[in-house]
mmCIF file of C-alpha atoms in Angstrom:
data_model
loop_
_atom_site.group_PDB
_atom_site.id
_atom_site.type_symbol
_atom_site.label_atom_id
_atom_site.label_comp_id
_atom_site.label_asym_id
_atom_site.label_seq_id
_atom_site.Cartn_x
_atom_site.Cartn_y
_atom_site.Cartn_z
ATOM 1 C CA UNK A 1 123.186 129.453 107.069
ATOM 2 C CA UNK A 2 119.541 130.003 107.788
ATOM 3 C CA UNK A 3 117.692 131.640 104.957
ATOM 4 C CA UNK A 4 114.122 132.486 104.114
ATOM 5 C CA UNK A 5 112.866 133.089 100.601
ATOM 6 C CA UNK A 6 109.745 135.034 99.732
ATOM 7 C CA UNK A 7 107.768 135.223 96.536
ATOM 8 C CA UNK A 8 106.792 137.220 94.738
ATOM 9 C CA UNK A 9 109.376 139.921 95.340
ATOM 10 C CA UNK A 10 106.795 142.594 94.439
ATOM 11 C CA UNK A 11 103.160 142.777 93.450
ATOM 12 C CA UNK A 12 100.973 145.419 91.823
ATOM 13 C CA UNK A 13 97.281 144.711 92.189
ATOM 14 C CA UNK A 14 93.956 146.442 91.745
ATOM 15 C CA UNK A 15 92.020 147.468 94.815
ATOM 16 C CA UNK A 16 89.553 144.725 95.725
ATOM 17 C CA UNK A 17 91.698 141.871 94.464
ATOM 18 C CA UNK A 18 92.878 139.030 96.650
ATOM 19 C CA UNK A 19 96.618 138.600 97.291
ATOM 20 C CA UNK A 20 98.698 135.511 97.952
ATOM 21 C CA UNK A 21 102.331 135.384 98.917
ATOM 22 C CA UNK A 22 104.547 132.710 100.348
ATOM 23 C CA UNK A 23 107.697 132.049 102.273
ATOM 24 C CA UNK A 24 109.951 129.021 102.033
ATOM 25 C CA UNK A 25 113.034 127.686 103.731
ATOM 26 C CA UNK A 26 115.362 124.745 103.228
ATOM 27 C CA UNK A 27 115.237 124.221 107.014
ATOM 28 C CA UNK A 28 112.393 123.369 109.355
ATOM 29 C CA UNK A 29 110.910 126.209 111.398
ATOM 30 C CA UNK A 30 109.005 125.850 114.675
ATOM 31 C CA UNK A 31 107.296 129.204 114.440
ATOM 32 C CA UNK A 32 106.294 131.323 111.475
ATOM 33 C CA UNK A 33 105.633 135.043 111.777
ATOM 34 C CA UNK A 34 104.231 137.535 109.321
ATOM 35 C CA UNK A 35 105.071 141.223 109.717
ATOM 36 C CA UNK A 36 104.032 144.279 107.718
ATOM 37 C CA UNK A 37 106.175 147.370 107.305
ATOM 38 C CA UNK A 38 104.529 150.636 106.307
ATOM 39 C CA UNK A 39 106.740 153.227 104.599
ATOM 40 C CA UNK A 40 108.878 155.061 107.164
ATOM 41 C CA UNK A 41 107.865 152.776 110.020
ATOM 42 C CA UNK A 42 109.076 149.653 111.739
ATOM 43 C CA UNK A 43 107.589 146.207 111.057
ATOM 44 C CA UNK A 44 104.391 145.294 112.879
ATOM 45 C CA UNK A 45 103.431 141.719 113.721
ATOM 46 C CA UNK A 46 100.322 140.575 111.833
ATOM 47 C CA UNK A 47 100.058 136.851 112.541
ATOM 48 C CA UNK A 48 102.051 134.225 114.444
ATOM 49 C CA UNK A 49 101.805 130.497 113.689
ATOM 50 C CA UNK A 50 103.021 127.810 116.056
ATOM 51 C CA UNK A 51 101.952 124.395 114.720
ATOM 52 C CA UNK A 52 102.294 122.621 111.392
ATOM 53 C CA UNK A 53 99.045 122.909 109.455
ATOM 54 C CA UNK A 54 97.769 125.795 111.588
ATOM 55 C CA UNK A 55 95.529 128.270 109.771
ATOM 56 C CA UNK A 56 95.048 131.645 111.464
ATOM 57 C CA UNK A 57 93.090 134.726 110.442
ATOM 58 C CA UNK A 58 93.376 138.368 111.411
ATOM 59 C CA UNK A 59 90.606 140.321 109.703
ATOM 60 C CA UNK A 60 91.136 140.065 105.956
ATOM 61 C CA UNK A 61 94.468 138.315 106.460
ATOM 62 C CA UNK A 62 94.871 134.549 106.633
ATOM 63 C CA UNK A 63 98.144 132.718 107.144
ATOM 64 C CA UNK A 64 99.017 129.055 107.183
ATOM 65 C CA UNK A 65 101.909 127.080 108.676
ATOM 66 C CA UNK A 66 102.942 124.552 106.025
ATOM 67 C CA UNK A 67 102.689 120.842 106.807
ATOM 68 C CA UNK A 68 106.356 120.287 105.999
ATOM 69 C CA UNK A 69 107.269 123.131 108.431
ATOM 70 C CA UNK A 70 109.409 124.589 105.658
ATOM 71 C CA UNK A 71 106.888 127.049 104.288
ATOM 72 C CA UNK A 72 104.111 129.462 105.127
ATOM 73 C CA UNK A 73 101.506 131.373 103.161
ATOM 74 C CA UNK A 74 99.795 134.715 103.640
ATOM 75 C CA UNK A 75 96.580 135.674 101.895
ATOM 76 C CA UNK A 76 94.911 139.096 101.898
ATOM 77 C CA UNK A 77 91.329 139.268 100.725
ATOM 78 C CA UNK A 78 89.671 142.276 99.083
ATOM 79 C CA UNK A 79 92.781 144.479 99.164
ATOM 80 C CA UNK A 80 92.488 148.151 100.055
ATOM 81 C CA UNK A 81 94.982 151.016 99.587
ATOM 82 C CA UNK A 82 96.220 150.819 103.199
ATOM 83 C CA UNK A 83 97.466 147.268 102.536
ATOM 84 C CA UNK A 84 100.401 148.861 100.709
ATOM 85 C CA UNK A 85 103.731 148.014 102.318
ATOM 86 C CA UNK A 86 106.341 145.321 102.640
ATOM 87 C CA UNK A 87 105.293 141.964 104.051
ATOM 88 C CA UNK A 88 107.984 139.960 105.794
ATOM 89 C CA UNK A 89 107.914 136.378 106.905
ATOM 90 C CA UNK A 90 110.136 135.615 109.859
ATOM 91 C CA UNK A 91 110.860 132.974 112.401
ATOM 92 C CA UNK A 92 113.278 131.236 114.723
ATOM 93 C CA UNK A 93 114.316 127.713 113.832
ATOM 94 C CA UNK A 94 114.186 126.598 117.442
ATOM 95 C CA UNK A 95 112.618 127.962 120.599
ATOM 96 C CA UNK A 96 115.859 129.650 121.556
ATOM 97 C CA UNK A 97 117.042 130.880 118.190
ATOM 98 C CA UNK A 98 117.129 134.454 116.958
ATOM 99 C CA UNK A 99 114.349 135.588 114.649
ATOM 100 C CA UNK A 100 115.448 135.941 111.053
ATOM 101 C CA UNK A 101 113.500 137.778 108.379
ATOM 102 C CA UNK A 102 112.817 136.967 104.758
ATOM 103 C CA UNK A 103 113.623 139.533 102.047
ATOM 104 C CA UNK A 104 110.021 140.745 101.931
ATOM 105 C CA UNK A 105 107.227 141.054 99.385
ATOM 106 C CA UNK A 106 106.443 144.620 98.370
ATOM 107 C CA UNK A 107 102.726 145.169 97.770
ATOM 108 C CA UNK A 108 101.300 148.068 95.795
ATOM 109 C CA UNK A 109 97.545 148.550 95.507
ATOM 110 C CA UNK A 110 96.168 150.560 92.607
ATOM 111 C CA UNK A 111 92.936 152.361 93.537
ATOM 112 C CA UNK B 1 102.725 156.925 124.543
ATOM 113 C CA UNK B 2 105.167 155.401 122.065
ATOM 114 C CA UNK B 3 105.963 151.796 123.008
ATOM 115 C CA UNK B 4 109.476 151.660 121.496
ATOM 116 C CA UNK B 5 111.015 155.029 120.786
ATOM 117 C CA UNK B 6 114.269 155.710 118.990
ATOM 118 C CA UNK B 7 116.190 158.946 118.706
ATOM 119 C CA UNK B 8 117.144 160.518 116.456
ATOM 120 C CA UNK B 9 114.868 159.581 113.556
ATOM 121 C CA UNK B 10 117.345 160.928 111.016
ATOM 122 C CA UNK B 11 121.113 161.191 111.346
ATOM 123 C CA UNK B 12 123.415 162.575 108.681
ATOM 124 C CA UNK B 13 127.112 162.564 109.494
ATOM 125 C CA UNK B 14 130.529 162.497 107.903
ATOM 126 C CA UNK B 15 132.782 159.498 107.523
ATOM 127 C CA UNK B 16 135.013 158.918 110.507
ATOM 128 C CA UNK B 17 132.640 160.442 113.046
ATOM 129 C CA UNK B 18 131.294 158.644 116.127
ATOM 130 C CA UNK B 19 127.540 158.643 116.729
ATOM 131 C CA UNK B 20 124.969 157.106 119.054
ATOM 132 C CA UNK B 21 121.363 156.035 118.615
ATOM 133 C CA UNK B 22 119.145 155.718 121.671
ATOM 134 C CA UNK B 23 116.249 153.346 122.246
ATOM 135 C CA UNK B 24 113.741 153.138 125.056
ATOM 136 C CA UNK B 25 110.760 150.846 125.558
ATOM 137 C CA UNK B 26 107.923 151.303 128.046
ATOM 138 C CA UNK B 27 106.334 147.883 127.550
ATOM 139 C CA UNK B 28 108.058 146.190 130.466
ATOM 140 C CA UNK B 29 109.770 143.764 128.070
ATOM 141 C CA UNK B 30 112.979 142.104 129.195
ATOM 142 C CA UNK B 31 114.636 141.615 125.816
ATOM 143 C CA UNK B 32 115.741 144.271 123.343
ATOM 144 C CA UNK B 33 117.278 144.075 119.876
ATOM 145 C CA UNK B 34 119.013 146.084 117.202
ATOM 146 C CA UNK B 35 118.291 145.265 113.557
ATOM 147 C CA UNK B 36 119.843 146.838 110.466
ATOM 148 C CA UNK B 37 117.760 147.328 107.310
ATOM 149 C CA UNK B 38 119.785 147.886 104.162
ATOM 150 C CA UNK B 39 118.784 149.679 100.968
ATOM 151 C CA UNK B 40 117.157 146.496 99.654
ATOM 152 C CA UNK B 41 114.959 146.373 102.795
ATOM 153 C CA UNK B 42 116.668 143.265 104.113
ATOM 154 C CA UNK B 43 116.426 143.108 107.921
ATOM 155 C CA UNK B 44 119.359 141.608 109.775
ATOM 156 C CA UNK B 45 119.734 141.181 113.514
ATOM 157 C CA UNK B 46 122.788 142.787 115.058
ATOM 158 C CA UNK B 47 122.450 142.437 118.828
ATOM 159 C CA UNK B 48 120.078 141.182 121.481
ATOM 160 C CA UNK B 49 120.069 141.956 125.196
ATOM 161 C CA UNK B 50 118.078 140.168 127.891
ATOM 162 C CA UNK B 51 117.881 141.956 131.247
ATOM 163 C CA UNK B 52 120.957 144.002 130.366
ATOM 164 C CA UNK B 53 122.967 140.912 129.350
ATOM 165 C CA UNK B 54 124.215 140.480 125.782
ATOM 166 C CA UNK B 55 122.754 137.238 124.372
ATOM 167 C CA UNK B 56 123.117 137.658 120.616
ATOM 168 C CA UNK B 57 126.055 139.298 118.923
ATOM 169 C CA UNK B 58 126.023 138.709 115.188
ATOM 170 C CA UNK B 59 128.988 139.224 112.931
ATOM 171 C CA UNK B 60 129.047 142.961 113.326
ATOM 172 C CA UNK B 61 132.198 145.116 113.125
ATOM 173 C CA UNK B 62 133.474 145.955 116.579
ATOM 174 C CA UNK B 63 132.995 149.619 115.713
ATOM 175 C CA UNK B 64 129.407 148.933 116.777
ATOM 176 C CA UNK B 65 128.959 148.732 120.527
ATOM 177 C CA UNK B 66 125.592 148.302 122.203
ATOM 178 C CA UNK B 67 125.013 149.417 125.761
ATOM 179 C CA UNK B 68 122.073 148.570 127.990
ATOM 180 C CA UNK B 69 122.019 150.665 131.190
ATOM 181 C CA UNK B 70 118.763 148.991 132.241
ATOM 182 C CA UNK B 71 116.269 146.637 130.670
ATOM 183 C CA UNK B 72 114.197 149.505 129.275
ATOM 184 C CA UNK B 73 117.077 151.043 127.311
ATOM 185 C CA UNK B 74 119.401 149.771 124.607
ATOM 186 C CA UNK B 75 121.684 152.252 122.932
ATOM 187 C CA UNK B 76 123.923 151.735 119.917
ATOM 188 C CA UNK B 77 127.229 153.531 119.594
ATOM 189 C CA UNK B 78 129.090 153.494 116.291
ATOM 190 C CA UNK B 79 132.720 154.533 115.997
ATOM 191 C CA UNK B 80 134.575 155.657 112.883
ATOM 192 C CA UNK B 81 131.515 155.664 110.663
ATOM 193 C CA UNK B 82 131.901 154.337 107.124
ATOM 194 C CA UNK B 83 129.810 154.861 103.998
ATOM 195 C CA UNK B 84 128.577 151.263 104.213
ATOM 196 C CA UNK B 85 127.034 151.943 107.601
ATOM 197 C CA UNK B 86 124.305 153.971 105.900
ATOM 198 C CA UNK B 87 121.053 152.124 106.608
ATOM 199 C CA UNK B 88 117.947 152.240 108.745
ATOM 200 C CA UNK B 89 118.543 150.895 112.245
ATOM 201 C CA UNK B 90 115.584 149.471 114.136
ATOM 202 C CA UNK B 91 115.312 148.838 117.821
ATOM 203 C CA UNK B 92 112.804 146.224 118.995
ATOM 204 C CA UNK B 93 111.711 144.618 122.231
ATOM 205 C CA UNK B 94 109.902 141.490 123.389
ATOM 206 C CA UNK B 95 109.318 139.302 126.380
ATOM 207 C CA UNK B 96 111.853 136.470 126.562
ATOM 208 C CA UNK B 97 110.943 133.582 124.219
ATOM 209 C CA UNK B 98 108.162 135.605 122.660
ATOM 210 C CA UNK B 99 108.570 136.348 118.978
ATOM 211 C CA UNK B 100 106.031 139.140 118.876
ATOM 212 C CA UNK B 101 108.660 141.832 118.610
ATOM 213 C CA UNK B 102 107.595 145.476 118.896
ATOM 214 C CA UNK B 103 109.721 147.648 116.650
ATOM 215 C CA UNK B 104 110.559 151.321 116.880
ATOM 216 C CA UNK B 105 110.063 153.537 113.850
ATOM 217 C CA UNK B 106 113.742 153.389 112.918
ATOM 218 C CA UNK B 107 116.731 155.714 112.652
ATOM 219 C CA UNK B 108 117.860 156.515 109.133
ATOM 220 C CA UNK B 109 121.629 156.904 109.222
ATOM 221 C CA UNK B 110 123.332 158.514 106.239
ATOM 222 C CA UNK B 111 127.116 158.667 106.156
ATOM 223 C CA UNK B 112 128.557 161.145 103.660
#
């Protein structure tokens, strides 16, 4: 069935460092979404991508929709302690499909 | 004002009991969802309702029954609770065909 893979599974970085994580699938996706989940809260949408090759920023976050439509990348620049959380990629394969989530990348920032 | 609110936030109950989780959204969205997050943080969709009509029903035991009295509410009733039902259950809402889901803060269910 549909499956999303995320890497790395977890990251421990120093405050101020840049972060890169990615999401891949064996199937083509029409939309890629990046969510962040803070401890004890529900996921919050960070960035949505709708076209192959699209590059979108939201503050210190930048995400890209892969050209092959089978992957997406999320970068965080100059990390700060409040970036701690789990980052999920997600998406529907078609316009009418349910949104499925990847397994997440857990980010820890060391002050 | 909380956009998507779930009650209760924590629920501890014994095996075999029946329990309900309530969800309400004040965003005017027409689609609501239930997701289950397991101990490994994996999020899996359970149900989706659009204007009170069931549109997604994943492979979920029939002990789980969603009910949507109106498009602002989607409740989840669970019968004969089992240990494996322990998880965090998230309610979410969106406009139809929009993938910008707004999630509630979750209900942590512990079955003992």
